[in-house]
XYZ file of N, CA and C in Angstrom:
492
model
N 45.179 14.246 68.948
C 44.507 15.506 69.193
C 43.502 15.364 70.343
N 43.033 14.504 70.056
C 41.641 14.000 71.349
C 42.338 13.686 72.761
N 42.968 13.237 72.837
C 43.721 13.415 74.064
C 44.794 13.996 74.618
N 45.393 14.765 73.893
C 46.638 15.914 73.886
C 46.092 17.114 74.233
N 44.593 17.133 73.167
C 43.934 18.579 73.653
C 42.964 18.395 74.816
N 41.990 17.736 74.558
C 40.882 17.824 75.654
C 41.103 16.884 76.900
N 41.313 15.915 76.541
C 41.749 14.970 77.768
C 42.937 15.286 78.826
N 43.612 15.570 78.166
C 45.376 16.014 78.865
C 44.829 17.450 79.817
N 44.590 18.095 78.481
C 44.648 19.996 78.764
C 43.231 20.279 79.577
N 42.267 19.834 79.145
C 41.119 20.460 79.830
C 40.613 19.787 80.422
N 40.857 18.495 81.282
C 40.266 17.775 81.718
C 41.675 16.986 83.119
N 42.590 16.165 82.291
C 43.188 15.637 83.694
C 44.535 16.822 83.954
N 44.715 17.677 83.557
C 45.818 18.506 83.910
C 45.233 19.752 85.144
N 43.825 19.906 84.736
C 43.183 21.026 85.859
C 42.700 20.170 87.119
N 42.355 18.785 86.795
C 41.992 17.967 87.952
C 43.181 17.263 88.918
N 44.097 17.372 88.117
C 45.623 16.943 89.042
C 46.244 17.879 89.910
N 46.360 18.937 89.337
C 46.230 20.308 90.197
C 46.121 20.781 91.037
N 44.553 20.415 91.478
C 43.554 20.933 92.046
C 43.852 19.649 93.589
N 43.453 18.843 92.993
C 44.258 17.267 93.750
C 45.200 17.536 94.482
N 46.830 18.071 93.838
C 48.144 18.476 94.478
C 48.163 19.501 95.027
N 47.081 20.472 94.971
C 46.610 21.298 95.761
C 45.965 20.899 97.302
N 45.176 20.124 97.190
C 44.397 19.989 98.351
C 45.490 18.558 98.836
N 46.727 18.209 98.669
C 47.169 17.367 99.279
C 46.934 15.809 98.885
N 46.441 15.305 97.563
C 45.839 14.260 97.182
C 47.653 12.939 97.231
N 47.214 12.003 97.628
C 48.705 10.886 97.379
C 48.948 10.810 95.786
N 49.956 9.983 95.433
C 50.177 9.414 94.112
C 48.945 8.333 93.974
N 48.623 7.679 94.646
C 47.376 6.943 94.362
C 46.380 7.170 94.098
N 46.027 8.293 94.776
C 45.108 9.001 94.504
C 44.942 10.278 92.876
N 45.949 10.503 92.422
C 46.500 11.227 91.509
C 46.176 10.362 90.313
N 46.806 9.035 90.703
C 46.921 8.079 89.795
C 45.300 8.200 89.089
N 44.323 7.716 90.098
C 43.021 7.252 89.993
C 42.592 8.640 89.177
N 43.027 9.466 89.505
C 42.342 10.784 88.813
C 42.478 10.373 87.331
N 44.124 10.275 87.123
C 44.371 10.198 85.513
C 43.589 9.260 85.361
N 43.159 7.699 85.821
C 42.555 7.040 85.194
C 41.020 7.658 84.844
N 40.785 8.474 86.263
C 39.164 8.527 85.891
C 38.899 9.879 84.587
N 40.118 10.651 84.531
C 39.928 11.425 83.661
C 39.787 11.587 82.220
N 40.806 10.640 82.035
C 41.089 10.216 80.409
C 40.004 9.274 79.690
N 38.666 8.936 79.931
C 37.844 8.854 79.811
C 36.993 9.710 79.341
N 36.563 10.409 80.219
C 35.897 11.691 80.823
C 36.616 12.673 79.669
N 37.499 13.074 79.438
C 37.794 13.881 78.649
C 37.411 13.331 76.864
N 37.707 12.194 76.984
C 37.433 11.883 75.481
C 35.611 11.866 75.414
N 34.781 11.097 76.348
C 33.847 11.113 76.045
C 33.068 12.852 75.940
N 33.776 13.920 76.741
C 33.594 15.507 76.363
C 33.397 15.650 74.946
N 34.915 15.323 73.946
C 35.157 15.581 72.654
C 34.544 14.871 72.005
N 33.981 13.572 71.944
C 33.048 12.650 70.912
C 31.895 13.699 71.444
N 31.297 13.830 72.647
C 30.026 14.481 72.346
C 30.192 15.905 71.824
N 31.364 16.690 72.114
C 31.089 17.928 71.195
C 31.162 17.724 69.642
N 31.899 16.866 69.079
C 31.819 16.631 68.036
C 30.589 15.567 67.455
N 29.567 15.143 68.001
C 28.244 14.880 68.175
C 27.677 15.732 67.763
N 27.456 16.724 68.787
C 26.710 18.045 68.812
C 26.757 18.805 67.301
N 27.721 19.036 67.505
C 28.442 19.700 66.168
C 27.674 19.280 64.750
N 27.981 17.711 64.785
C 27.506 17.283 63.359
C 25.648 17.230 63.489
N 24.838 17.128 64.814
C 23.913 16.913 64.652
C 23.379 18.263 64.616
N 23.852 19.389 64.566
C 23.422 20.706 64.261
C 23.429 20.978 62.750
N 23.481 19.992 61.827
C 23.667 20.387 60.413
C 22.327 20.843 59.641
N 22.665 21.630 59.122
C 20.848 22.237 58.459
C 21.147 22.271 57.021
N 20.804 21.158 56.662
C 21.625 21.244 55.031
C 20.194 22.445 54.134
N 19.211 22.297 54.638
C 18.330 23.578 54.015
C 19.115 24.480 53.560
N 19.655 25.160 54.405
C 20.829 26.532 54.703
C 22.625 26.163 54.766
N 22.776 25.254 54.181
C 24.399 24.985 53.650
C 24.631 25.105 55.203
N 24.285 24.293 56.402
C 24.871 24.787 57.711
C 25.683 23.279 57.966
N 26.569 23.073 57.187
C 28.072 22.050 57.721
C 28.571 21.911 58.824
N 28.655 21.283 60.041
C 29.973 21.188 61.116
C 31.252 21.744 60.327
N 32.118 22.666 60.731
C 33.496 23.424 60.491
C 34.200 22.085 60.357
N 34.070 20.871 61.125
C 35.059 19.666 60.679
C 34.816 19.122 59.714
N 33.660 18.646 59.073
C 33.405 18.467 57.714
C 33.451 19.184 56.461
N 33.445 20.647 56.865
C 34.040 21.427 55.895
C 35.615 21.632 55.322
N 36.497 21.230 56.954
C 37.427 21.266 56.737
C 38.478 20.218 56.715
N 37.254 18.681 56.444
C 37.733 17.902 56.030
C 38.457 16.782 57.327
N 38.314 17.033 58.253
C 38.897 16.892 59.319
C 38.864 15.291 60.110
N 39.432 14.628 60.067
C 39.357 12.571 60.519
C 38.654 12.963 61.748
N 37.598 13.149 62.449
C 37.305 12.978 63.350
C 37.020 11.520 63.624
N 36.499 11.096 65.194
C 36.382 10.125 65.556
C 34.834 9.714 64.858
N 33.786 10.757 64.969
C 32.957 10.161 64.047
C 32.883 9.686 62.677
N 34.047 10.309 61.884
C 34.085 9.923 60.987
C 34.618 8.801 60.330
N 35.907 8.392 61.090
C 36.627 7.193 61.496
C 35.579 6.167 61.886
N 34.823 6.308 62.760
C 33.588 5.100 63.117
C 33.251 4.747 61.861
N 32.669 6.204 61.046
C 31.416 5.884 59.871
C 32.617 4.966 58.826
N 33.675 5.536 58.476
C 34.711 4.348 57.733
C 34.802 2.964 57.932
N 34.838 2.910 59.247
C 34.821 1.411 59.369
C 33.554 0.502 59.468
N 32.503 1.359 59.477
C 30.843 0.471 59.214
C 30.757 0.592 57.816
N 31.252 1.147 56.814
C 30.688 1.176 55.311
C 31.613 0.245 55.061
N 30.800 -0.116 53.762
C 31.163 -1.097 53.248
C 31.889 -0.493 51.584
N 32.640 -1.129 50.909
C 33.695 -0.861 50.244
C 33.532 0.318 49.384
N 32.378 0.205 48.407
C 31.983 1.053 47.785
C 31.858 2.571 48.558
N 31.090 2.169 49.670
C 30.778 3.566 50.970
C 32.291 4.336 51.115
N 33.196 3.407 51.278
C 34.684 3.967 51.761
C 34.918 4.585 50.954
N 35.080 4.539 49.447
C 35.712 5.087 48.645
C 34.758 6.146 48.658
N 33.805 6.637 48.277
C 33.527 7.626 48.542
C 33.744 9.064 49.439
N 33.692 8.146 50.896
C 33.877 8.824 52.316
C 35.581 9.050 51.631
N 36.310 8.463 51.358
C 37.398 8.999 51.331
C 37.714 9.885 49.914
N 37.432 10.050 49.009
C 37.122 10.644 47.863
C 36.700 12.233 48.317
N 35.453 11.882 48.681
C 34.900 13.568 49.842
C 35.427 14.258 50.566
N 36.750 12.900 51.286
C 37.395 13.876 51.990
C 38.967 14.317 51.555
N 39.114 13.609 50.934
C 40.706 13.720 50.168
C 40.663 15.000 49.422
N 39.032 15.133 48.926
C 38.861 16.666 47.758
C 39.513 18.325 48.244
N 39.841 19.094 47.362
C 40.159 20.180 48.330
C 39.573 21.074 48.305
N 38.419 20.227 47.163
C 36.728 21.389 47.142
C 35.896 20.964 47.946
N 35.583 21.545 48.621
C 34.002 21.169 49.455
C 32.698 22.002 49.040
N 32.313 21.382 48.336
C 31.039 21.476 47.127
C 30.036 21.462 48.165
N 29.097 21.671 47.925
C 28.110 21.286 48.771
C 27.370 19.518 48.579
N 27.501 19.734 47.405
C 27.338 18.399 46.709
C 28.047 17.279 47.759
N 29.528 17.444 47.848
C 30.482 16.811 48.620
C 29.822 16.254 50.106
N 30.199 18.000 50.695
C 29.662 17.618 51.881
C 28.381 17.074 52.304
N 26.953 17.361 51.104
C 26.117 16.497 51.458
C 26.081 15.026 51.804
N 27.052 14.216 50.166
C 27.399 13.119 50.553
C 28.008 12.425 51.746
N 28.989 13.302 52.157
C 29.713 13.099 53.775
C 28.809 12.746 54.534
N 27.773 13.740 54.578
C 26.760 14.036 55.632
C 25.632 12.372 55.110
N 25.975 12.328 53.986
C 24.524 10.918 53.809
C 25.388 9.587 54.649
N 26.806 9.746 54.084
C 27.400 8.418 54.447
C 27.650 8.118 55.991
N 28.101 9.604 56.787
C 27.826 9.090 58.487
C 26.890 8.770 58.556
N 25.561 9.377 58.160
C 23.897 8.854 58.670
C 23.889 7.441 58.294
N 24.398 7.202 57.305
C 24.234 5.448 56.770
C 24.513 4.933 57.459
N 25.975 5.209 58.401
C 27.123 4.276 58.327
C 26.184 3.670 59.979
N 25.532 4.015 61.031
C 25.631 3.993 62.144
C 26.158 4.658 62.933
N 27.345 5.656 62.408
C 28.432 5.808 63.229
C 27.332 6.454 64.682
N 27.061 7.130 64.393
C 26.446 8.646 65.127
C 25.962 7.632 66.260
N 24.772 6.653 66.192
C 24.031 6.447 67.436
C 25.930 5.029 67.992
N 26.264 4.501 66.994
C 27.424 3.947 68.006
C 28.544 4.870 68.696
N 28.608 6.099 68.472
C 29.510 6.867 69.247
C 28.461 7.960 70.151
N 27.483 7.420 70.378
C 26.532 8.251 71.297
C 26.654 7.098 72.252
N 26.614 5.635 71.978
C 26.723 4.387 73.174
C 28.118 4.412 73.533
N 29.205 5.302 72.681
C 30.749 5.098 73.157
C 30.801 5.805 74.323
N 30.010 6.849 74.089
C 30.288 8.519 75.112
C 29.573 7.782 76.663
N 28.679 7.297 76.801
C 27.736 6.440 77.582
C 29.088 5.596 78.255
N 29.524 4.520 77.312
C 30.565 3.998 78.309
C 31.743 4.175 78.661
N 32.395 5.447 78.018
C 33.311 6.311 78.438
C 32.736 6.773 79.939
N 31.822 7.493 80.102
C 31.374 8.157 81.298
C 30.973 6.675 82.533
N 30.780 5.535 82.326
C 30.702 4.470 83.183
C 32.317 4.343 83.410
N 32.825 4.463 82.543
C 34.439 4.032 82.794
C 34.962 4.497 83.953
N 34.849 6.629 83.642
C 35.103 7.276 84.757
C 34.918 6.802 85.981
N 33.500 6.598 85.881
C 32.950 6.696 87.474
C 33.372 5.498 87.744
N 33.561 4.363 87.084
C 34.199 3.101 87.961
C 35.605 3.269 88.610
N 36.059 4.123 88.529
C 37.519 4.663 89.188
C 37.180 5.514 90.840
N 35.960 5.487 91.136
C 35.247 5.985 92.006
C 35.565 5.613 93.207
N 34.705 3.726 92.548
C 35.547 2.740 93.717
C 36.608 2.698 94.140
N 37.661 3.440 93.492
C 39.264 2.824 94.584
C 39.417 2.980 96.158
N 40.013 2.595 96.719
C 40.199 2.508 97.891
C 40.564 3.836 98.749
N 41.589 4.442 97.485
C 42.308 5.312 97.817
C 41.496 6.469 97.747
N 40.251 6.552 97.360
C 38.988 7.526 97.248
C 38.280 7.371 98.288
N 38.067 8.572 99.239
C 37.260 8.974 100.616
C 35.760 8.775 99.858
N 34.939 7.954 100.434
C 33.883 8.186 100.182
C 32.546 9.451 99.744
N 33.256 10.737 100.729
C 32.328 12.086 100.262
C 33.382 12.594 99.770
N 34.348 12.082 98.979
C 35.121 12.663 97.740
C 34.434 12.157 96.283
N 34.627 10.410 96.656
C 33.806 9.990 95.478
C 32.407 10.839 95.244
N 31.571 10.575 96.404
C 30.596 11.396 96.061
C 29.928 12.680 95.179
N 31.283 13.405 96.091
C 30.867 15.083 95.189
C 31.635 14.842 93.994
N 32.259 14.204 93.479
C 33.055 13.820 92.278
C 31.991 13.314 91.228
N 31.291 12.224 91.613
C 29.801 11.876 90.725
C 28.762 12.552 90.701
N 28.269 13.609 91.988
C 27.209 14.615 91.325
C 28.054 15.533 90.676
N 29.447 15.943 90.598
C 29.921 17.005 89.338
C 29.636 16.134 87.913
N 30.143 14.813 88.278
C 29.850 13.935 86.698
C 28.257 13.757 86.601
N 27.734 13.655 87.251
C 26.082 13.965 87.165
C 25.375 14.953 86.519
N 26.175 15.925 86.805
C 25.614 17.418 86.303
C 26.297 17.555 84.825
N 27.581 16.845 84.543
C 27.832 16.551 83.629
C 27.283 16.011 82.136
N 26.721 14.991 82.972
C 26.520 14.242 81.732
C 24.965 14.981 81.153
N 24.617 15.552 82.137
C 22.724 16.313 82.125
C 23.171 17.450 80.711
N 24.307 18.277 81.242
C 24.912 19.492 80.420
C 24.925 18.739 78.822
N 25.612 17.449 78.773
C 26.032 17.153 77.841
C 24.839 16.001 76.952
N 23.847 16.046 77.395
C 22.607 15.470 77.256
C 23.125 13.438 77.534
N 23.743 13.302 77.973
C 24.209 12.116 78.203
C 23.550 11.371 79.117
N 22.355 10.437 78.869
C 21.695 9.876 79.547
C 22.170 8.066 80.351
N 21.668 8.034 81.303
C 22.664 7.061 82.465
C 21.915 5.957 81.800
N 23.054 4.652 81.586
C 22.862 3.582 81.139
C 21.930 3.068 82.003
């Protein structure tokens, strides 16, 4: 899903385009897909960031993916930092086809436990270094690279993504 939808579709399919538009080589094309498929996943970990760190359990206010039960990548992280007892739970919460509030609170205790959240806030960080190291290729005009990293600049500001 993470890369079929956002990576593929909204990210290296409008930038290849745009590329074969203005005349870009296969090398240059190439470097795009590399620098994109990055760039697109680190988009979807931070919207799904966003998402979960908007939760207001005061007011029953859930992320729609935790309500609807949904494997995200954060949640997948938080699985693999808990420890045995933690799992069964996390998977118990989510296997249910009630979402209690009760439930989803627990969901919501076991990502906070797990780490996941601040280790997929350092993933999104080196996803976006990844991109821009595709900058360097050869086959990249220098005031291409350029305006290519202040768009990822303005990027990462939008997406509160602060430079390693």
């Amino acid at each position: 899903m993470y890369t079929l939808k956002t990576t593929r579709y909204t990210f290296e399919l409008p930038c290849l385009m745009g590329a074969q538009i203005a005349g870009a080589s296969e090398e240059q094309q190439d470097v795009i897909r590399k620098m994109t498929y990055p760039l697109g996943l680190a988009f979807q970990v931070d919207n799904d960031l966003q998402e979960f760190r908007r939760v207001d359990l005061k007011n029953s206010g859930f992320p729609d993916d935790l309500v609807e039960g949904k494997r995200t990548l954060l949640v997948a992280e938080a699985y693999q930092k808990l420890d045995e007892m933690d799992k069964s739970f996390l998977q118990m919460c989510l296997g249910s086809h009630e979402r209690t509030e009760a439930r989803l609170i627990k969901l919501y205790d076991l990502i906070m436990k797990s780490g996941a959240l601040k280790s997929l806030q350092n993933r999104v960080k080196e996803l976006f270094e990844e991109s821009e190291s595709h900058l360097n290729h050869p086959s990249i005009r220098p005031q291409t690279a350029t305006a290519i990293s202040k768009a990822l600049q303005r990027l990462r500001g939008q997406l509160g993504v602060v430079h390693a």
